[in-house]
Amino acid sequence: MKNLKIAIQKSGRLNEKSVQLLKNCGLNFENYKSSLITTVSNFPLEILFLRDDDIPEYVQDGIADLGIVGENVIAETEAEVRYLQRLGFGRCSLKIAVPSRSDIRELSDLNGKAIATSYPTILQKFLTENKITADIRMISGSVEISPALELSHAIFDIVSTGGTLRSNGLVPFADVMTSEAILISKNGIDSNPVVRELMQRIQSVLRAAETKYVVLNVERDNLDEIISLLPGVKSPTIVPLAEENWVAVHTVISEQDFWEKINKLKAAGAQGIVVMPVEKIIM
Ligand code: ATP
Ligand code: MG
């Protein structure tokens, strides 16, 4: 059987995390920056390194079977692909922003105005939904300087911290979409056993990333209260300690839950709390 192909970004904001995710799934490959394609030595998969803009269409057309790409790029290309898994990295939002001294106050003020963007399709859809007619100016990079150059009255672009907007005298005006990296496939391939195997590995890595292995010591008298504080754990492992009446509680807990419970655990008598990373969780 022919190897499957997965397309990931060649360089840029999603490259490193995409490579790391595949390596965490136990896939061995050389990440040759100069080559377009590399073969995984211990799994029937080839990796294509591409510009992110090309990934949705390559997957739609079956040149690649799978891809990792930002939701914004999928939406912009309108490629017909299947969403297999949200990956939790590459988070950002796409916003309309205006100069801080602009007289644009509400959405309808955008009527008749020029908006610069690298995402004309997403923007047009948003404007149409809001019954606004504006002049979309397609610019492929450095969109945020266009109001200062009087090329546009507003911009529509990716925002993560807002720092770039601020340093160009712009303020966010309307939220249009949020995005994160997504594992996509061409239609009809999700029942392929290799895809299922890869999906299982990816899910076990993602579950582990948000989970911690916690060990704490407690006196037997306080054990019930400690157990009641550990959410979602049916039955933690209890190990007797050398010191009489003391036990160690071993459990797996989401990092979020842990931070919420830590003070209560201490108040209930937990001592010597050790938190360790979890590599994989197989369900
Ligand atoms: P390519 O050379 O592959 O076309 P690019 O320059 O178009 O790369 P990058 O800037 O590397 O793209 O961003 C890739 C993706 O990372 C974006 O499409 C978006 O989904 C995500 N992303 C997350 N945070 C940000 C951010 N602050 N700025 C830009 N993109 C971000
Ligand atoms: Mg790109």
PDB file of C-alpha atoms in Angstrom, residues 13-181:
ATOM      1  CA  ARG A  13       4.443  29.986  13.112  1.00  0.00           C
ATOM      2  CA  LEU A  14       2.974  26.491  12.794  1.00  0.00           C
ATOM      3  CA  ASN A  15       6.075  24.621  11.638  1.00  0.00           C
ATOM      4  CA  GLU A  16       7.776  23.911  14.944  1.00  0.00           C
ATOM      5  CA  LYS A  17       4.654  22.805  16.839  1.00  0.00           C
ATOM      6  CA  SER A  18       3.488  20.641  13.928  1.00  0.00           C
ATOM      7  CA  VAL A  19       6.877  18.884  13.802  1.00  0.00           C
ATOM      8  CA  GLN A  20       6.885  18.508  17.596  1.00  0.00           C
ATOM      9  CA  LEU A  21       3.396  17.010  17.616  1.00  0.00           C
ATOM     10  CA  LEU A  22       4.352  14.379  15.035  1.00  0.00           C
ATOM     11  CA  LYS A  23       7.571  13.572  16.921  1.00  0.00           C
ATOM     12  CA  ASN A  24       5.613  13.258  20.194  1.00  0.00           C
ATOM     13  CA  CYS A  25       3.453  10.706  18.381  1.00  0.00           C
ATOM     14  CA  GLY A  26       6.584   8.569  18.097  1.00  0.00           C
ATOM     15  CA  LEU A  27       7.262   9.307  14.428  1.00  0.00           C
ATOM     16  CA  ASN A  28      10.941   9.325  13.444  1.00  0.00           C
ATOM     17  CA  PHE A  29      11.931  11.636  10.611  1.00  0.00           C
ATOM     18  CA  GLU A  30      14.586  14.093   9.583  1.00  0.00           C
ATOM     19  CA  ASN A  31      13.283  17.632   9.475  1.00  0.00           C
ATOM     20  CA  TYR A  32      15.312  18.706   6.451  1.00  0.00           C
ATOM     21  CA  LYS A  33      14.604  22.405   6.048  1.00  0.00           C
ATOM     22  CA  SER A  34      15.688  22.285   2.419  1.00  0.00           C
ATOM     23  CA  SER A  35      13.565  19.396   1.202  1.00  0.00           C
ATOM     24  CA  LEU A  36       9.922  19.383   0.285  1.00  0.00           C
ATOM     25  CA  ILE A  37       9.258  15.836   1.400  1.00  0.00           C
ATOM     26  CA  THR A  38      10.592  13.446   4.013  1.00  0.00           C
ATOM     27  CA  THR A  39       9.734   9.838   4.848  1.00  0.00           C
ATOM     28  CA  VAL A  40       8.880   8.675   8.364  1.00  0.00           C
ATOM     29  CA  SER A  41      11.119   5.691   9.092  1.00  0.00           C
ATOM     30  CA  ASN A  42       8.830   3.891  11.560  1.00  0.00           C
ATOM     31  CA  PHE A  43       5.312   4.676  10.279  1.00  0.00           C
ATOM     32  CA  PRO A  44       3.771   4.488   6.780  1.00  0.00           C
ATOM     33  CA  LEU A  45       3.687   8.246   6.272  1.00  0.00           C
ATOM     34  CA  GLU A  46       5.451  10.905   4.236  1.00  0.00           C
ATOM     35  CA  ILE A  47       5.623  14.535   5.309  1.00  0.00           C
ATOM     36  CA  LEU A  48       5.286  17.354   2.782  1.00  0.00           C
ATOM     37  CA  PHE A  49       6.605  20.786   3.788  1.00  0.00           C
ATOM     38  CA  LEU A  50       4.547  23.529   2.123  1.00  0.00           C
ATOM     39  CA  ARG A  51       3.508  27.198   2.307  1.00  0.00           C
ATOM     40  CA  ASP A  52       0.494  27.210   4.600  1.00  0.00           C
ATOM     41  CA  ASP A  53      -1.682  28.844   1.931  1.00  0.00           C
ATOM     42  CA  ASP A  54      -1.326  25.760  -0.289  1.00  0.00           C
ATOM     43  CA  ILE A  55      -2.194  23.137   2.345  1.00  0.00           C
ATOM     44  CA  PRO A  56      -6.039  23.183   2.240  1.00  0.00           C
ATOM     45  CA  GLU A  57      -6.176  22.820  -1.542  1.00  0.00           C
ATOM     46  CA  TYR A  58      -3.485  20.120  -1.628  1.00  0.00           C
ATOM     47  CA  VAL A  59      -5.569  18.144   0.853  1.00  0.00           C
ATOM     48  CA  GLN A  60      -8.849  18.836  -0.948  1.00  0.00           C
ATOM     49  CA  ASP A  61      -7.323  17.620  -4.210  1.00  0.00           C
ATOM     50  CA  GLY A  62      -5.794  14.523  -2.609  1.00  0.00           C
ATOM     51  CA  ILE A  63      -2.155  15.499  -3.310  1.00  0.00           C
ATOM     52  CA  ALA A  64      -1.783  15.197   0.463  1.00  0.00           C
ATOM     53  CA  ASP A  65      -4.113  12.949   2.479  1.00  0.00           C
ATOM     54  CA  LEU A  66      -3.796  14.953   5.694  1.00  0.00           C
ATOM     55  CA  GLY A  67      -2.699  18.444   6.654  1.00  0.00           C
ATOM     56  CA  ILE A  68      -2.028  20.678   9.631  1.00  0.00           C
ATOM     57  CA  VAL A  69      -3.042  24.276   8.999  1.00  0.00           C
ATOM     58  CA  GLY A  70      -4.708  27.309  10.606  1.00  0.00           C
ATOM     59  CA  GLU A  71      -8.495  27.433  10.484  1.00  0.00           C
ATOM     60  CA  ASN A  72      -8.198  30.935   9.015  1.00  0.00           C
ATOM     61  CA  VAL A  73      -6.350  29.582   5.984  1.00  0.00           C
ATOM     62  CA  ILE A  74      -8.970  26.859   5.460  1.00  0.00           C
ATOM     63  CA  ALA A  75     -11.720  29.476   5.646  1.00  0.00           C
ATOM     64  CA  GLU A  76      -9.893  31.789   3.263  1.00  0.00           C
ATOM     65  CA  THR A  77      -9.320  29.132   0.599  1.00  0.00           C
ATOM     66  CA  GLU A  78     -12.834  27.658   1.062  1.00  0.00           C
ATOM     67  CA  ALA A  79     -11.318  24.227   0.398  1.00  0.00           C
ATOM     68  CA  GLU A  80     -13.602  21.258   1.006  1.00  0.00           C
ATOM     69  CA  VAL A  81     -11.785  19.231   3.630  1.00  0.00           C
ATOM     70  CA  ARG A  82     -12.727  17.308   6.726  1.00  0.00           C
ATOM     71  CA  TYR A  83     -11.847  18.637  10.189  1.00  0.00           C
ATOM     72  CA  LEU A  84     -10.359  15.700  12.095  1.00  0.00           C
ATOM     73  CA  GLN A  85      -8.949  17.328  15.221  1.00  0.00           C
ATOM     74  CA  ARG A  86      -8.431  20.762  16.771  1.00  0.00           C
ATOM     75  CA  LEU A  87      -4.805  20.886  17.880  1.00  0.00           C
ATOM     76  CA  GLY A  88      -4.752  23.683  20.469  1.00  0.00           C
ATOM     77  CA  PHE A  89      -1.785  25.639  19.077  1.00  0.00           C
ATOM     78  CA  GLY A  90      -1.490  28.572  16.646  1.00  0.00           C
ATOM     79  CA  ARG A  91      -4.335  30.344  18.397  1.00  0.00           C
ATOM     80  CA  CYS A  92      -5.152  33.809  17.116  1.00  0.00           C
ATOM     81  CA  SER A  93      -8.114  35.943  16.159  1.00  0.00           C
ATOM     82  CA  LEU A  94      -8.945  37.864  13.030  1.00  0.00           C
ATOM     83  CA  LYS A  95     -10.203  41.369  13.665  1.00  0.00           C
ATOM     84  CA  ILE A  96     -11.090  44.548  11.897  1.00  0.00           C
ATOM     85  CA  ALA A  97      -9.014  47.399  13.340  1.00  0.00           C
ATOM     86  CA  VAL A  98      -9.191  51.134  12.783  1.00  0.00           C
ATOM     87  CA  PRO A  99      -6.862  54.072  13.543  1.00  0.00           C
ATOM     88  CA  SER A 100      -7.353  55.201  17.145  1.00  0.00           C
ATOM     89  CA  ARG A 101      -8.571  58.611  15.933  1.00  0.00           C
ATOM     90  CA  SER A 102     -10.926  57.169  13.334  1.00  0.00           C
ATOM     91  CA  ASP A 103     -14.550  58.323  13.137  1.00  0.00           C
ATOM     92  CA  ILE A 104     -15.600  54.729  12.453  1.00  0.00           C
ATOM     93  CA  ARG A 105     -17.704  53.897  15.536  1.00  0.00           C
ATOM     94  CA  GLU A 106     -20.080  51.145  14.512  1.00  0.00           C
ATOM     95  CA  LEU A 107     -20.146  48.477  11.861  1.00  0.00           C
ATOM     96  CA  SER A 108     -22.372  50.489   9.524  1.00  0.00           C
ATOM     97  CA  ASP A 109     -19.714  53.238   9.450  1.00  0.00           C
ATOM     98  CA  LEU A 110     -17.637  50.825   7.340  1.00  0.00           C
ATOM     99  CA  ASN A 111     -20.015  51.367   4.387  1.00  0.00           C
ATOM    100  CA  GLY A 112     -18.097  52.956   1.528  1.00  0.00           C
ATOM    101  CA  LYS A 113     -14.755  52.670   3.356  1.00  0.00           C
ATOM    102  CA  ALA A 114     -11.600  50.898   2.164  1.00  0.00           C
ATOM    103  CA  ILE A 115     -10.380  47.937   4.229  1.00  0.00           C
ATOM    104  CA  ALA A 116      -6.932  46.420   3.623  1.00  0.00           C
ATOM    105  CA  THR A 117      -6.463  42.689   4.228  1.00  0.00           C
ATOM    106  CA  SER A 118      -4.721  39.480   3.220  1.00  0.00           C
ATOM    107  CA  TYR A 119      -7.983  37.612   3.914  1.00  0.00           C
ATOM    108  CA  PRO A 120     -10.472  39.007   1.362  1.00  0.00           C
ATOM    109  CA  THR A 121     -12.758  35.957   1.334  1.00  0.00           C
ATOM    110  CA  ILE A 122     -13.321  35.837   5.100  1.00  0.00           C
ATOM    111  CA  LEU A 123     -13.772  39.607   5.216  1.00  0.00           C
ATOM    112  CA  GLN A 124     -16.232  39.676   2.309  1.00  0.00           C
ATOM    113  CA  LYS A 125     -18.327  36.995   3.958  1.00  0.00           C
ATOM    114  CA  PHE A 126     -18.440  38.950   7.219  1.00  0.00           C
ATOM    115  CA  LEU A 127     -19.362  42.197   5.434  1.00  0.00           C
ATOM    116  CA  THR A 128     -22.100  40.494   3.421  1.00  0.00           C
ATOM    117  CA  GLU A 129     -23.554  38.908   6.580  1.00  0.00           C
ATOM    118  CA  ASN A 130     -23.657  42.363   8.140  1.00  0.00           C
ATOM    119  CA  LYS A 131     -25.038  44.014   4.990  1.00  0.00           C
ATOM    120  CA  ILE A 132     -22.028  46.287   4.572  1.00  0.00           C
ATOM    121  CA  THR A 133     -20.593  47.376   1.250  1.00  0.00           C
ATOM    122  CA  ALA A 134     -16.936  48.306   1.543  1.00  0.00           C
ATOM    123  CA  ASP A 135     -13.958  48.367  -0.765  1.00  0.00           C
ATOM    124  CA  ILE A 136     -11.640  45.439   0.044  1.00  0.00           C
ATOM    125  CA  ARG A 137      -7.991  46.120  -0.795  1.00  0.00           C
ATOM    126  CA  MET A 138      -5.974  42.902  -1.025  1.00  0.00           C
ATOM    127  CA  ILE A 139      -2.452  43.298   0.396  1.00  0.00           C
ATOM    128  CA  SER A 140      -0.241  40.273   0.977  1.00  0.00           C
ATOM    129  CA  GLY A 141       1.822  41.574   3.916  1.00  0.00           C
ATOM    130  CA  SER A 142       2.297  44.463   6.378  1.00  0.00           C
ATOM    131  CA  VAL A 143      -1.398  45.222   6.237  1.00  0.00           C
ATOM    132  CA  GLU A 144      -1.200  47.255   9.442  1.00  0.00           C
ATOM    133  CA  ILE A 145       0.669  50.176   7.870  1.00  0.00           C
ATOM    134  CA  SER A 146      -1.912  50.796   5.156  1.00  0.00           C
ATOM    135  CA  PRO A 147      -4.096  53.297   7.122  1.00  0.00           C
ATOM    136  CA  ALA A 148      -1.026  55.429   7.885  1.00  0.00           C
ATOM    137  CA  LEU A 149      -0.206  55.416   4.158  1.00  0.00           C
ATOM    138  CA  GLU A 150      -3.819  56.430   3.464  1.00  0.00           C
ATOM    139  CA  LEU A 151      -4.332  53.256   1.468  1.00  0.00           C
ATOM    140  CA  SER A 152      -7.289  52.244   3.619  1.00  0.00           C
ATOM    141  CA  HIS A 153      -9.594  53.434   6.414  1.00  0.00           C
ATOM    142  CA  ALA A 154      -9.397  50.137   8.296  1.00  0.00           C
ATOM    143  CA  ILE A 155      -7.618  46.805   8.209  1.00  0.00           C
ATOM    144  CA  PHE A 156      -8.662  43.213   8.701  1.00  0.00           C
ATOM    145  CA  ASP A 157      -5.863  41.002   9.981  1.00  0.00           C
ATOM    146  CA  ILE A 158      -4.637  38.383  12.439  1.00  0.00           C
ATOM    147  CA  VAL A 159      -4.258  39.688  15.988  1.00  0.00           C
ATOM    148  CA  SER A 160      -2.704  37.746  18.842  1.00  0.00           C
ATOM    149  CA  THR A 161      -1.505  40.155  21.555  1.00  0.00           C
ATOM    150  CA  GLY A 162      -2.490  43.409  19.857  1.00  0.00           C
ATOM    151  CA  GLY A 163       1.077  44.769  20.082  1.00  0.00           C
ATOM    152  CA  THR A 164       1.450  45.222  16.329  1.00  0.00           C
ATOM    153  CA  LEU A 165      -1.848  47.090  16.164  1.00  0.00           C
ATOM    154  CA  ARG A 166      -0.858  49.420  18.998  1.00  0.00           C
ATOM    155  CA  SER A 167       2.520  50.219  17.553  1.00  0.00           C
ATOM    156  CA  ASN A 168       0.781  51.257  14.336  1.00  0.00           C
ATOM    157  CA  GLY A 169      -1.786  53.454  16.115  1.00  0.00           C
ATOM    158  CA  LEU A 170      -4.640  51.022  15.495  1.00  0.00           C
ATOM    159  CA  VAL A 171      -7.319  49.708  17.838  1.00  0.00           C
ATOM    160  CA  PRO A 172      -9.386  46.539  17.458  1.00  0.00           C
ATOM    161  CA  PHE A 173     -12.873  47.315  16.246  1.00  0.00           C
ATOM    162  CA  ALA A 174     -14.690  44.060  15.417  1.00  0.00           C
ATOM    163  CA  ASP A 175     -13.949  40.377  16.096  1.00  0.00           C
ATOM    164  CA  VAL A 176     -14.574  38.307  12.998  1.00  0.00           C
ATOM    165  CA  MET A 177     -13.164  34.854  13.730  1.00  0.00           C
ATOM    166  CA  THR A 178     -10.889  32.914  16.060  1.00  0.00           C
ATOM    167  CA  SER A 179      -8.510  30.313  14.738  1.00  0.00           C
ATOM    168  CA  GLU A 180      -6.232  27.502  15.820  1.00  0.00           C
ATOM    169  CA  ALA A 181      -4.274  24.792  14.038  1.00  0.00           C
TER     170      ALA A 181
END
